[in-house]
XYZ file of C-alpha atoms in Angstrom:
275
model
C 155.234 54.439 65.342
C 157.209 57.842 65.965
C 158.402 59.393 62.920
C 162.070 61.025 62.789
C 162.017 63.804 60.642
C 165.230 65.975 59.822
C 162.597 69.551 59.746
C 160.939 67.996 62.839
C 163.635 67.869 65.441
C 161.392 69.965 68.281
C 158.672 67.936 67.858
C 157.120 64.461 69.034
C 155.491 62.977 65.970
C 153.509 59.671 65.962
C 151.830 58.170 62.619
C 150.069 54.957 62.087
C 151.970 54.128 58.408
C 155.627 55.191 57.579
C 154.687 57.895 54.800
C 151.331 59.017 56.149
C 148.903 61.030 53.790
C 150.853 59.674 50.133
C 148.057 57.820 49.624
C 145.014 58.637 51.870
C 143.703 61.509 53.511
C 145.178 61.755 57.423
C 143.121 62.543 60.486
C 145.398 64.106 62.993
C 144.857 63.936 66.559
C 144.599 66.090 69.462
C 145.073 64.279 72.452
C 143.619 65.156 75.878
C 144.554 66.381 79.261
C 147.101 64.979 80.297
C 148.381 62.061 77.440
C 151.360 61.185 75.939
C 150.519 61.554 72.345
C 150.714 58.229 71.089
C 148.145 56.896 68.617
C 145.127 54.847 70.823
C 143.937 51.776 69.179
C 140.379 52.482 68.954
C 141.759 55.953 66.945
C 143.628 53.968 64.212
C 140.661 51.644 64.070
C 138.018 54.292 63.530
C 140.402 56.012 60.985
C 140.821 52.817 58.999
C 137.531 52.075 58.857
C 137.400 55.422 57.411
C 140.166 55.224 54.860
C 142.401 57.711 56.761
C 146.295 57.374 57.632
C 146.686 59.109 61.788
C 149.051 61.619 62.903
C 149.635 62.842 65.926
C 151.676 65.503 67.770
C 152.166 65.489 71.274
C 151.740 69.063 72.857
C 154.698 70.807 74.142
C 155.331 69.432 77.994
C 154.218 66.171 77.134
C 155.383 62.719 75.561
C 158.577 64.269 75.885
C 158.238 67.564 73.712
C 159.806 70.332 75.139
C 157.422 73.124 77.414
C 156.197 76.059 75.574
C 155.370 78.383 78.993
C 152.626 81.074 78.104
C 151.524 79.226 75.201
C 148.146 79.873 73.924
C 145.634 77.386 71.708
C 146.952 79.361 68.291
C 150.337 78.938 69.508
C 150.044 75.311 69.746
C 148.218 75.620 66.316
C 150.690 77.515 64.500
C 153.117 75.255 66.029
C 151.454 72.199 63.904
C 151.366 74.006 60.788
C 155.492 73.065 60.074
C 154.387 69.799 60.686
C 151.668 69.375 57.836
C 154.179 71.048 55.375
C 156.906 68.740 56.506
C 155.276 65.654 55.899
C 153.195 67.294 52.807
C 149.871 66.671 54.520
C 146.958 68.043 52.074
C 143.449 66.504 53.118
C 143.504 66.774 56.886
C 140.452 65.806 59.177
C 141.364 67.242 62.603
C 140.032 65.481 65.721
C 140.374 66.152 68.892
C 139.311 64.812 72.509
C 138.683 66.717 75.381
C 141.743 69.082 76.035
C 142.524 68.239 72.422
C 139.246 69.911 71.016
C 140.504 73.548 70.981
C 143.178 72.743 69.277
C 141.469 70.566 66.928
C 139.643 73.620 66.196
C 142.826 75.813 66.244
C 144.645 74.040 63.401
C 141.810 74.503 61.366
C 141.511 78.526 62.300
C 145.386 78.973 60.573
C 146.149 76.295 58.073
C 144.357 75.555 54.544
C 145.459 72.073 54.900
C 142.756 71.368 56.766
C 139.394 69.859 55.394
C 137.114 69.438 58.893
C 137.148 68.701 62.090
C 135.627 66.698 64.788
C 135.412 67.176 68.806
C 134.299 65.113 71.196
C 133.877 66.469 74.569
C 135.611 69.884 73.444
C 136.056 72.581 75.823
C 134.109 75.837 74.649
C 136.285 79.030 74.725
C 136.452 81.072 77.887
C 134.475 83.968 79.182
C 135.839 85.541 82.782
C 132.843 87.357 83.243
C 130.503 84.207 82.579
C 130.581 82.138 85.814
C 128.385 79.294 84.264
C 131.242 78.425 82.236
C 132.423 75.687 84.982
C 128.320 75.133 85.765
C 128.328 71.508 85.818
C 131.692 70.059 86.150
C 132.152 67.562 89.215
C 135.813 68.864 89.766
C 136.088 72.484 88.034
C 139.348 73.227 90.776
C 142.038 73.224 88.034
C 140.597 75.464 85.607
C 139.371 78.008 88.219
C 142.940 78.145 89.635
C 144.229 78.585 85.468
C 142.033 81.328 85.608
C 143.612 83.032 88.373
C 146.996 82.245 86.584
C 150.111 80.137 86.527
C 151.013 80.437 90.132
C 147.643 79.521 91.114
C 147.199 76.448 89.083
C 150.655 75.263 89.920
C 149.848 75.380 93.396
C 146.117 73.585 92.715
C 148.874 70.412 91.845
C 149.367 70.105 95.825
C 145.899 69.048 96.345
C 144.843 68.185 92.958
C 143.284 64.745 92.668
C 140.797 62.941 90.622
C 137.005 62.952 91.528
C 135.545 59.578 90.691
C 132.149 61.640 90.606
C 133.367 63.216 87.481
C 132.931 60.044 85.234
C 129.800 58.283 84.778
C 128.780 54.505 84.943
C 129.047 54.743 81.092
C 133.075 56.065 81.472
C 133.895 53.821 83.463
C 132.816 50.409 80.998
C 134.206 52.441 78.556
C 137.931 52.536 80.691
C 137.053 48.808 80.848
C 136.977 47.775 77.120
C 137.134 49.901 74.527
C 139.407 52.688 76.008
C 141.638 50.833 78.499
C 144.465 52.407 76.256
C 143.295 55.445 76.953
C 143.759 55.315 80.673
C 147.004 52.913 80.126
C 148.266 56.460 77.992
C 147.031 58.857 80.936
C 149.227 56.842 83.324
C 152.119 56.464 80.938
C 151.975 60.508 80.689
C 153.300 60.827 84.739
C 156.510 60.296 83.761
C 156.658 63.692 82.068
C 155.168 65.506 85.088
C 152.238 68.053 85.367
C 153.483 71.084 82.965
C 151.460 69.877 80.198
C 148.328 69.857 81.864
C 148.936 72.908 83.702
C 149.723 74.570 80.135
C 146.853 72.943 78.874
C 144.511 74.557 81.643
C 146.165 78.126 81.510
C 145.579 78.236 77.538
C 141.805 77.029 77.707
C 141.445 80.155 80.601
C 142.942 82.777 78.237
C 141.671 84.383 74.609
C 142.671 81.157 72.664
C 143.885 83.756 69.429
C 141.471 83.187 66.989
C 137.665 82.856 66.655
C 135.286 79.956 66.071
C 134.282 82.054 63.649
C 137.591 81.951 61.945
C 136.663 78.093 61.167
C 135.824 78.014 57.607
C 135.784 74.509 57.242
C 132.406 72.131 58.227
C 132.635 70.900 62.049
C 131.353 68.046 64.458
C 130.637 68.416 67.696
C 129.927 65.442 69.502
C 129.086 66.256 73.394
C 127.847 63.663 75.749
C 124.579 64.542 77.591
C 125.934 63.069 80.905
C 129.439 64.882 80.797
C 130.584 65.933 84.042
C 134.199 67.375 83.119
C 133.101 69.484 80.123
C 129.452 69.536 80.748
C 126.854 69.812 77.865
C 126.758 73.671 77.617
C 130.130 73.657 75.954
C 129.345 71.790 73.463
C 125.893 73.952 72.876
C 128.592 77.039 73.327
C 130.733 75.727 70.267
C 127.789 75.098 67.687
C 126.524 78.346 68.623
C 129.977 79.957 67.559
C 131.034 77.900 64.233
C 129.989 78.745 60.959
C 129.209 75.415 59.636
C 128.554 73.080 62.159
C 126.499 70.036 63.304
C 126.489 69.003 66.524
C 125.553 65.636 67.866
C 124.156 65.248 71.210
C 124.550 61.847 73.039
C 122.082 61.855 75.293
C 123.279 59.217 77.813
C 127.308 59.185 77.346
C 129.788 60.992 79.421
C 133.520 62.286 78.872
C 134.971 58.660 77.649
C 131.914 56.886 76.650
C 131.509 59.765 74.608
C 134.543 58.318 72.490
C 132.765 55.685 71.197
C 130.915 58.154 68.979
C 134.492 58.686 66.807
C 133.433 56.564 64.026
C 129.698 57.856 63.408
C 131.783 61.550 63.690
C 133.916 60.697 60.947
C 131.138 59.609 58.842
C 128.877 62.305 59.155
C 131.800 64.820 58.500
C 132.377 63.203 54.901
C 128.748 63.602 54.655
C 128.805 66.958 55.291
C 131.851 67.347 52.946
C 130.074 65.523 50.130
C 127.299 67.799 50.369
């Protein structure tokens, strides 16, 4: 459901009960590149199983939240932090997918709300002067045009189209059962146009504003072995960088199949919090 919130007005808020985190702790979500926002099914289900209420924000530029040109990762993060105060949200696992795992990451670099963090597939922060950085993506266009800057990534939209190379046998099942809603949400996400995913690729090309060694909390990185969008070095690149960290290698998943790994996430990060 979307939640309409009088201190909320500039923002597109989605949560899976009325009043979330009054009873339970609340994993909020960090959708990917491009989405719409909205709570997946397989999300809620993992979070139940896990005794946790879902949130979600939709970036600005998409789901209908207004753009936020130039915005960086902390900007996006600082952005959330009204939103946790608004809705009084004190035990926080942040989770994100994809596009949504620097931000996932971000949240928990400027608010004390948050408690740990999972990403799956996460981008690792940029380096210009590394080129391996896009070593092993099937389609790297996008973010090498972000890196160039706004005008050239706008103009990578004019032949910008999606290599089936970049997902894996395993993906595509996974498109086929348990995350049709996930490519349902990617299609539903055209209607608000390209700026979010164009923001999206300019902020993961520039210093995100904080660093992984900001992250005080404990942190799961799952990475799939097969990736071909954010291959497995990122994920090696983000363990390397965090504090306290565990990261969980999937040997034969790739960028959705990956997903499936959510629940085992969640589980090992109470572990880690128990301990």
């Amino acid at each position: 459901m979307r939640l309409e919130h009088p201190d909320l007005q500039d923002h597109v808020v989605h949560a899976s009960v009325a009043h979330p985190g009054a009873e339970r702790p609340v994993l909020l979500w960090h959708h990917g590149s491009p989405q719409t926002g909205a709570i997946l099914p397989p999300v809620a289900e993992a979070a139940a199983a896990a005794g946790l209420d879902v949130v979600s924000v939709a970036r600005p530029a998409y789901g209908g939240a207004p753009r936020h040109l130039g915005r960086t990762v902390r900007d996006v993060a600082d952005g959330l932090v009204p939103v946790l105060e608004a809705l009084d949200l004190r035990d926080v696992i942040s989770v994100g997918a994809s596009g949504g795992g620097p931000h996932a990451l971000g949240v928990a670099a400027v608010s004390d709300r948050v408690s740990g963090v999972v990403t799956l597939a996460g981008i690792a922060p940029f380096d210009p002067d590394d080129p391996t950085w896009f070593a092993g993506m099937a389609d790297p266009g996008g973010l090498q045009a972000a890196a160039k800057g706004v005008e050239a990534r706008t103009a990578h939209l004019e032949v910008e189209e999606f290599d089936p190379s970049s997902f894996v046998d395993a993906d595509y099942r996974a498109l086929e059962s348990t995350w049709a809603s996930l490519g349902a949400d990617v299609a539903a996400s055209a209607e608000w146009g390209s700026d979010g995913l164009v923001d999206d690729d300019l902020a993961f090309t520039r210093p995100w504003g904080f660093a992984l060694s900001d992250i005080a909390v404990p942190v799961i990185v799952v990475q799939g072995g097969l990736d071909r969008v954010i291959p497995p070095a990122h994920g090696t690149a983000l363990a390397d960088g965090l504090p306290h960290v565990l990261l969980q290698r999937v040997p034969d998943a790739g960028h959705i199949a990956v997903l499936d790994h959510l629940a085992e996430a969640l589980a090992a990060l109470a572990h880690l919090r128990a301990g």
